mmCIF file of C-alpha atoms in Angstrom:
data_model
loop_
_atom_site.group_PDB
_atom_site.id
_atom_site.type_symbol
_atom_site.label_atom_id
_atom_site.label_comp_id
_atom_site.label_asym_id
_atom_site.label_seq_id
_atom_site.Cartn_x
_atom_site.Cartn_y
_atom_site.Cartn_z
ATOM 1 C CA VAL T 1 95.254 87.382 26.618
ATOM 2 C CA HIS T 2 97.218 85.545 23.702
ATOM 3 C CA ALA T 3 98.672 88.198 21.632
ATOM 4 C CA VAL T 4 100.452 88.326 18.568
ATOM 5 C CA ALA T 5 102.414 91.656 18.329
ATOM 6 C CA LEU T 6 101.751 93.959 15.595
ATOM 7 C CA VAL T 7 104.106 96.407 14.283
ATOM 8 C CA VAL T 8 102.694 98.176 11.129
ATOM 9 C CA LEU T 9 104.901 100.909 9.142
ATOM 10 C CA LEU T 10 102.946 103.540 8.081
ATOM 11 C CA LEU T 11 102.682 104.253 4.164
ATOM 12 C CA ALA T 12 101.905 107.262 2.330
ATOM 13 C CA ALA T 13 98.972 106.046 -0.454
ATOM 14 C CA ALA T 14 101.293 108.187 -3.357
ATOM 15 C CA PRO T 15 103.034 111.408 -2.780
ATOM 16 C CA VAL T 16 100.985 114.188 -3.178
ATOM 17 C CA PRO T 17 102.336 116.427 -6.094
ATOM 18 C CA ALA T 18 104.343 120.000 -4.974
ATOM 19 C CA GLY T 19 101.390 122.278 -4.834
ATOM 20 C CA ALA T 20 98.456 119.984 -4.638
ATOM 21 C CA VAL T 21 96.160 119.350 -1.994
ATOM 22 C CA ALA T 22 95.044 116.425 -0.861
ATOM 23 C CA ALA T 23 91.337 115.824 -1.049
ATOM 24 C CA VAL T 24 91.167 113.284 1.909
ATOM 25 C CA THR T 25 93.336 112.978 4.830
ATOM 26 C CA VAL T 26 93.497 109.112 6.479
ATOM 27 C CA ARG T 27 94.511 109.298 9.903
ATOM 28 C CA LEU T 28 95.805 105.885 11.468
ATOM 29 C CA SER T 29 95.137 105.002 15.167
ATOM 30 C CA ALA T 30 98.047 103.277 17.273
ATOM 31 C CA GLU T 31 95.186 100.960 19.001
ATOM 32 C CA SER T 32 91.982 99.853 17.086
ATOM 33 C CA VAL T 33 89.406 97.242 18.160
ATOM 34 C CA VAL T 34 87.478 95.461 15.366
ATOM 35 C CA ARG T 35 84.540 93.699 16.176
ATOM 36 C CA ALA T 36 83.570 92.241 12.631
ATOM 37 C CA GLY T 37 85.337 89.035 10.794
ATOM 38 C CA GLU T 38 86.761 91.695 8.264
ATOM 39 C CA ILE T 39 88.738 94.745 8.994
ATOM 40 C CA LEU T 40 87.704 98.163 7.117
ATOM 41 C CA LEU T 41 90.029 100.812 6.849
ATOM 42 C CA GLU T 42 87.309 102.767 8.786
ATOM 43 C CA ASP T 43 87.923 100.838 11.774
ATOM 44 C CA VAL T 44 91.784 101.882 12.094
ATOM 45 C CA ALA T 45 91.536 105.507 10.803
ATOM 46 C CA THR T 46 89.796 108.539 10.788
ATOM 47 C CA ILE T 47 88.842 109.588 7.438
ATOM 48 C CA GLU T 48 88.106 113.359 6.840
ATOM 49 C CA GLY T 49 87.596 115.455 3.701
ATOM 50 C CA ASP T 50 86.021 115.191 0.396
ATOM 51 C CA GLU T 51 82.930 113.266 1.645
ATOM 52 C CA PRO T 52 82.249 111.220 -1.647
ATOM 53 C CA LEU T 53 86.136 110.041 -1.715
ATOM 54 C CA ALA T 54 85.896 109.815 2.350
ATOM 55 C CA ARG T 55 82.781 107.359 2.396
ATOM 56 C CA ARG T 56 84.526 104.996 -0.191
ATOM 57 C CA LEU T 57 87.589 105.171 1.558
ATOM 58 C CA ARG T 58 85.898 103.957 4.457
ATOM 59 C CA GLN T 59 84.669 100.702 3.189
ATOM 60 C CA VAL T 60 88.081 99.785 1.843
ATOM 61 C CA ARG T 61 88.530 96.257 3.143
ATOM 62 C CA LEU T 62 92.040 95.557 4.571
ATOM 63 C CA GLY T 63 91.682 91.600 5.138
ATOM 64 C CA PRO T 64 89.880 89.231 7.731
ATOM 65 C CA ALA T 65 90.084 90.363 11.181
ATOM 66 C CA PRO T 66 91.924 88.240 13.851
ATOM 67 C CA PRO T 67 90.482 85.727 16.232
ATOM 68 C CA PRO T 68 88.376 86.860 19.179
ATOM 69 C CA GLY T 69 91.050 88.572 21.535
ATOM 70 C CA VAL T 70 93.681 88.440 19.580
ATOM 71 C CA THR T 71 95.828 91.463 18.317
ATOM 72 C CA GLN T 72 97.531 91.185 14.764
ATOM 73 C CA ARG T 73 99.894 92.828 12.116
ATOM 74 C CA LEU T 74 98.302 94.436 9.552
ATOM 75 C CA ASP T 75 100.169 94.062 5.872
ATOM 76 C CA PRO T 76 101.773 97.548 5.012
ATOM 77 C CA GLU T 77 101.910 96.501 1.194
ATOM 78 C CA TYR T 78 98.324 94.999 1.290
ATOM 79 C CA LEU T 79 97.300 97.878 2.483
ATOM 80 C CA ARG T 80 99.071 100.252 -0.229
ATOM 81 C CA LEU T 81 97.027 98.210 -2.841
ATOM 82 C CA ARG T 82 93.864 98.678 -1.243
ATOM 83 C CA LEU T 83 94.217 102.357 -1.341
ATOM 84 C CA ARG T 84 95.143 102.237 -5.368
ATOM 85 C CA GLU T 85 92.045 99.643 -6.059
ATOM 86 C CA PRO T 86 90.387 100.889 -9.449
ATOM 87 C CA GLY T 87 88.718 104.254 -8.888
ATOM 88 C CA LEU T 88 90.991 105.659 -6.277
ATOM 89 C CA ASP T 89 93.435 108.228 -7.169
ATOM 90 C CA PRO T 90 96.031 107.850 -4.648
ATOM 91 C CA THR T 91 97.352 111.422 -5.541
ATOM 92 C CA LYS T 92 94.157 112.656 -4.056
ATOM 93 C CA VAL T 93 94.599 110.320 -0.253
ATOM 94 C CA ARG T 94 97.234 111.984 2.389
ATOM 95 C CA VAL T 95 97.818 109.219 5.180
ATOM 96 C CA VAL T 96 98.967 110.369 8.436
ATOM 97 C CA GLY T 97 99.560 108.626 11.916
ATOM 98 C CA PRO T 98 101.849 106.957 14.452
ATOM 99 C CA ASP T 99 104.747 104.583 13.784
ATOM 100 C CA GLU T 100 103.015 101.627 15.241
ATOM 101 C CA MET T 101 99.675 100.291 15.039
ATOM 102 C CA ARG T 102 97.621 97.222 16.820
ATOM 103 C CA VAL T 103 94.328 95.801 15.794
ATOM 104 C CA THR T 104 92.720 93.923 18.214
ATOM 105 C CA ARG T 105 89.101 91.573 17.949
ATOM 106 C CA ALA T 106 86.458 92.321 20.610
ATOM 107 C CA PHE T 107 85.500 89.250 21.998
ATOM 108 C CA GLN T 108 82.923 87.932 24.668
ATOM 109 C CA VAL T 109 83.214 84.543 26.483
ATOM 110 C CA LEU T 110 80.776 81.900 26.283
ATOM 111 C CA THR T 111 81.361 79.613 29.546
ATOM 112 C CA GLY T 112 81.500 75.882 29.160
ATOM 113 C CA SER T 113 78.693 75.805 31.754
ATOM 114 C CA ALA T 114 76.541 77.743 29.762
ATOM 115 C CA VAL T 115 77.017 75.173 26.766
ATOM 116 C CA VAL T 116 76.470 72.611 29.358
ATOM 117 C CA ASP T 117 73.295 73.949 30.356
ATOM 118 C CA ALA T 118 71.453 74.403 27.104
ATOM 119 C CA ALA T 119 72.648 70.525 25.879
ATOM 120 C CA ALA T 120 70.973 69.310 29.155
ATOM 121 C CA ARG T 121 68.134 71.782 28.788
ATOM 122 C CA GLU T 122 67.633 70.228 25.120
ATOM 123 C CA ALA T 123 67.791 66.788 26.626
ATOM 124 C CA ARG T 124 65.579 66.817 29.588
ATOM 125 C CA GLU T 125 63.059 68.170 26.921
ATOM 126 C CA ARG T 126 63.580 65.294 24.063
ATOM 127 C CA LEU T 127 63.244 63.016 27.424
ATOM 128 C CA SER T 128 59.659 64.307 28.399
ATOM 129 C CA ALA T 129 58.749 63.932 24.616
ATOM 130 C CA LEU T 130 59.949 60.630 24.588
ATOM 131 C CA ASP T 131 58.413 59.655 28.027
ATOM 132 C CA PRO T 132 55.899 61.880 29.666
ATOM 133 C CA ARG T 133 55.623 60.219 32.582
ATOM 134 C CA GLY T 134 59.068 59.555 33.407
ATOM 135 C CA GLY T 135 60.448 62.280 34.922
ATOM 136 C CA PRO T 136 62.035 63.880 36.804
ATOM 137 C CA TRP T 137 65.162 63.252 34.687
ATOM 138 C CA ALA T 138 68.757 63.701 35.616
ATOM 139 C CA VAL T 139 70.854 64.741 33.246
ATOM 140 C CA VAL T 140 74.548 65.013 33.785
ATOM 141 C CA ALA T 141 77.517 66.121 31.637
ATOM 142 C CA LEU T 142 80.516 63.620 31.601
ATOM 143 C CA GLY T 143 82.867 67.045 31.253
ATOM 144 C CA THR T 144 82.266 70.875 31.177
ATOM 145 C CA PRO T 145 84.049 72.313 28.004
ATOM 146 C CA PRO T 146 86.654 75.017 28.330
ATOM 147 C CA ASP T 147 85.460 78.492 28.021
ATOM 148 C CA LEU T 148 85.260 79.732 24.292
ATOM 149 C CA ARG T 149 86.038 83.284 23.274
ATOM 150 C CA ILE T 150 83.759 84.491 20.736
ATOM 151 C CA PRO T 151 82.771 87.392 18.595
ATOM 152 C CA THR T 152 80.977 90.267 20.094
ATOM 153 C CA GLY T 153 76.883 90.218 19.258
ATOM 154 C CA THR T 154 74.009 88.602 20.232
ATOM 155 C CA VAL T 155 74.308 84.929 21.501
ATOM 156 C CA GLU T 156 71.960 82.259 20.488
ATOM 157 C CA LEU T 157 72.959 78.194 21.356
ATOM 158 C CA ALA T 158 71.639 75.486 19.098
ATOM 159 C CA VAL T 159 71.428 72.060 20.288
ATOM 160 C CA ARG T 160 71.444 69.129 18.028
ATOM 161 C CA LEU T 161 70.976 65.681 19.798
ATOM 162 C CA GLN T 162 72.019 62.300 18.627
ATOM 163 C CA GLU T 163 69.265 59.416 18.605
ATOM 164 C CA PRO T 164 69.626 58.000 22.397
ATOM 165 C CA THR T 165 70.662 54.658 23.237
ATOM 166 C CA THR T 166 67.708 52.600 24.375
ATOM 167 C CA PRO T 167 66.818 52.456 27.438
ATOM 168 C CA VAL T 168 68.097 56.039 27.446
ATOM 169 C CA THR T 169 71.397 56.414 29.819
ATOM 170 C CA PHE T 170 73.336 58.746 27.225
ATOM 171 C CA PHE T 171 73.071 61.550 24.917
ATOM 172 C CA ALA T 172 75.411 63.246 22.620
ATOM 173 C CA ALA T 173 74.917 66.546 22.007
ATOM 174 C CA MET T 174 76.687 69.203 19.542
ATOM 175 C CA VAL T 175 75.969 72.581 20.772
ATOM 176 C CA ALA T 176 76.450 75.679 18.031
ATOM 177 C CA ALA T 177 77.115 79.030 19.193
ATOM 178 C CA ARG T 178 75.439 81.351 16.893
ATOM 179 C CA VAL T 179 76.373 85.044 16.669
ATOM 180 C CA ASP T 180 74.070 87.445 15.278
ATOM 181 C CA GLY T 181 72.409 84.630 13.431
ATOM 182 C CA ARG T 182 75.880 83.081 12.032
ATOM 183 C CA GLU T 183 77.386 79.715 13.359
ATOM 184 C CA TYR T 184 80.833 80.459 14.978
ATOM 185 C CA ARG T 185 81.811 77.248 16.742
ATOM 186 C CA ALA T 186 80.224 73.926 17.404
ATOM 187 C CA VAL T 187 81.156 72.163 20.934
ATOM 188 C CA PRO T 188 80.655 68.786 21.561
ATOM 189 C CA VAL T 189 78.855 67.622 25.009
ATOM 190 C CA ALA T 190 78.457 64.179 26.586
ATOM 191 C CA LEU T 191 75.262 63.459 29.021
ATOM 192 C CA ARG T 192 74.617 60.650 31.068
ATOM 193 C CA VAL T 193 70.972 60.241 31.815
ATOM 194 C CA GLY T 194 69.456 58.716 35.186
ATOM 195 C CA ARG T 195 66.381 59.627 37.579
ATOM 196 C CA TYR T 196 66.409 61.327 40.770
ATOM 197 C CA GLU T 197 67.196 59.587 43.929
ATOM 198 C CA SER T 198 66.949 60.108 47.758
ATOM 199 C CA VAL T 199 70.316 59.261 49.040
ATOM 200 C CA VAL T 200 71.870 59.883 52.400
ATOM 201 C CA VAL T 201 74.724 62.185 52.401
ATOM 202 C CA ALA T 202 76.897 63.713 55.940
ATOM 203 C CA VAL T 203 76.149 67.071 56.959
ATOM 204 C CA ARG T 204 79.803 67.405 58.211
ATOM 205 C CA GLY T 205 83.338 65.924 57.802
ATOM 206 C CA LEU T 206 82.904 62.682 60.061
ATOM 207 C CA GLU T 207 86.233 61.043 61.671
ATOM 208 C CA PRO T 208 86.578 57.113 61.839
ATOM 209 C CA GLY T 209 84.996 55.772 65.092
ATOM 210 C CA ALA T 210 83.256 58.550 65.758
ATOM 211 C CA GLU T 211 79.580 58.008 67.274
ATOM 212 C CA LEU T 212 77.212 58.729 64.568
ATOM 213 C CA ALA T 213 73.288 59.917 64.786
ATOM 214 C CA ALA T 214 70.729 60.854 62.819
ATOM 215 C CA ALA T 215 71.624 64.514 62.648
ATOM 216 C CA ASP T 216 74.594 63.772 61.090
ATOM 217 C CA PHE T 217 72.913 63.054 57.385
ATOM 218 C CA ARG T 218 70.535 64.336 55.152
ATOM 219 C CA LEU T 219 68.593 63.200 52.348
ATOM 220 C CA GLU T 220 69.516 64.640 49.114
ATOM 221 C CA ALA T 221 68.176 63.848 45.239
ATOM 222 C CA ARG T 222 71.106 62.942 43.443
ATOM 223 C CA SER T 223 71.161 61.258 39.742
ATOM 224 C CA SER T 224 70.954 57.630 39.444
ATOM 225 C CA ALA T 225 74.146 57.765 37.081
ATOM 226 C CA ALA T 226 75.976 59.069 39.646
ATOM 227 C CA VAL T 227 74.952 57.366 43.146
ATOM 228 C CA PRO T 228 77.313 54.751 44.137
ATOM 229 C CA ARG T 229 76.163 50.961 44.511
ATOM 230 C CA GLY T 230 75.439 50.405 48.056
ATOM 231 C CA ALA T 231 74.388 53.993 48.940
ATOM 232 C CA LEU T 232 72.293 54.474 51.602
ATOM 233 C CA VAL T 233 68.586 55.623 51.252
ATOM 234 C CA SER T 234 67.189 56.423 54.439
ATOM 235 C CA LEU T 235 68.067 58.002 57.456
ATOM 236 C CA ALA T 236 67.272 55.326 60.000
ATOM 237 C CA ALA T 237 69.678 53.299 57.997
ATOM 238 C CA ALA T 238 72.496 55.776 58.574
ATOM 239 C CA ALA T 239 72.149 56.241 62.125
ATOM 240 C CA ARG T 240 72.746 52.361 62.513
ATOM 241 C CA VAL T 241 76.280 52.458 60.801
ATOM 242 C CA GLU T 242 80.091 52.940 62.051
ATOM 243 C CA LEU T 243 82.227 55.125 59.996
ATOM 244 C CA THR T 244 85.712 52.618 59.208
ATOM 245 C CA ARG T 245 87.353 55.372 56.909
ATOM 246 C CA PRO T 246 86.731 58.817 55.976
#
């Protein structure tokens, strides 16, 4: 996990005059995990005391959260400014806590295979609409994008397909990852389109010069886009071949 070390000096909002009692105590946490895109004071502290003032302090914005899975530092001077925003009396606020704080953004992993599956599913639906009698279609990604860290929440994948070539042999797709209805990242996916064909594949490793029989092979459905030229299509033909190289 990539992380940036964070050291935050504790700061007092302002000295509380002698004999005065702070209306609210802000207790900063040494380790905090935030889930939203913006850090609020309530995300990194426990705030107790006069409830109307405490309620306002909980909603004080401290700045943008780090990217998902990253730990970063808060700016002490900026925090001091936020506690002195209009309407907040710093003499009524007492800040206590550890000498160091770490704030980390929560995350979940969106796998590259999930992105490819979404794009391929949308492509197959488009192909079925273009040619209802043409299936079954074989849609294969030219590559799998890396896994992606995204914010926590409900994930929806929205696929946008470019107009296909004619005849249809290729799709370019853009898969947008939305979290709680908000788009976070869009990932490109390239898809090769073909039809399923039955081809002969070996059921075990074969050695050059070995005597081969029909039992050494089976038929499998493979995408025509991935079948090499000259591939065998019948078990009878496979039984008559001789393996000269692995």
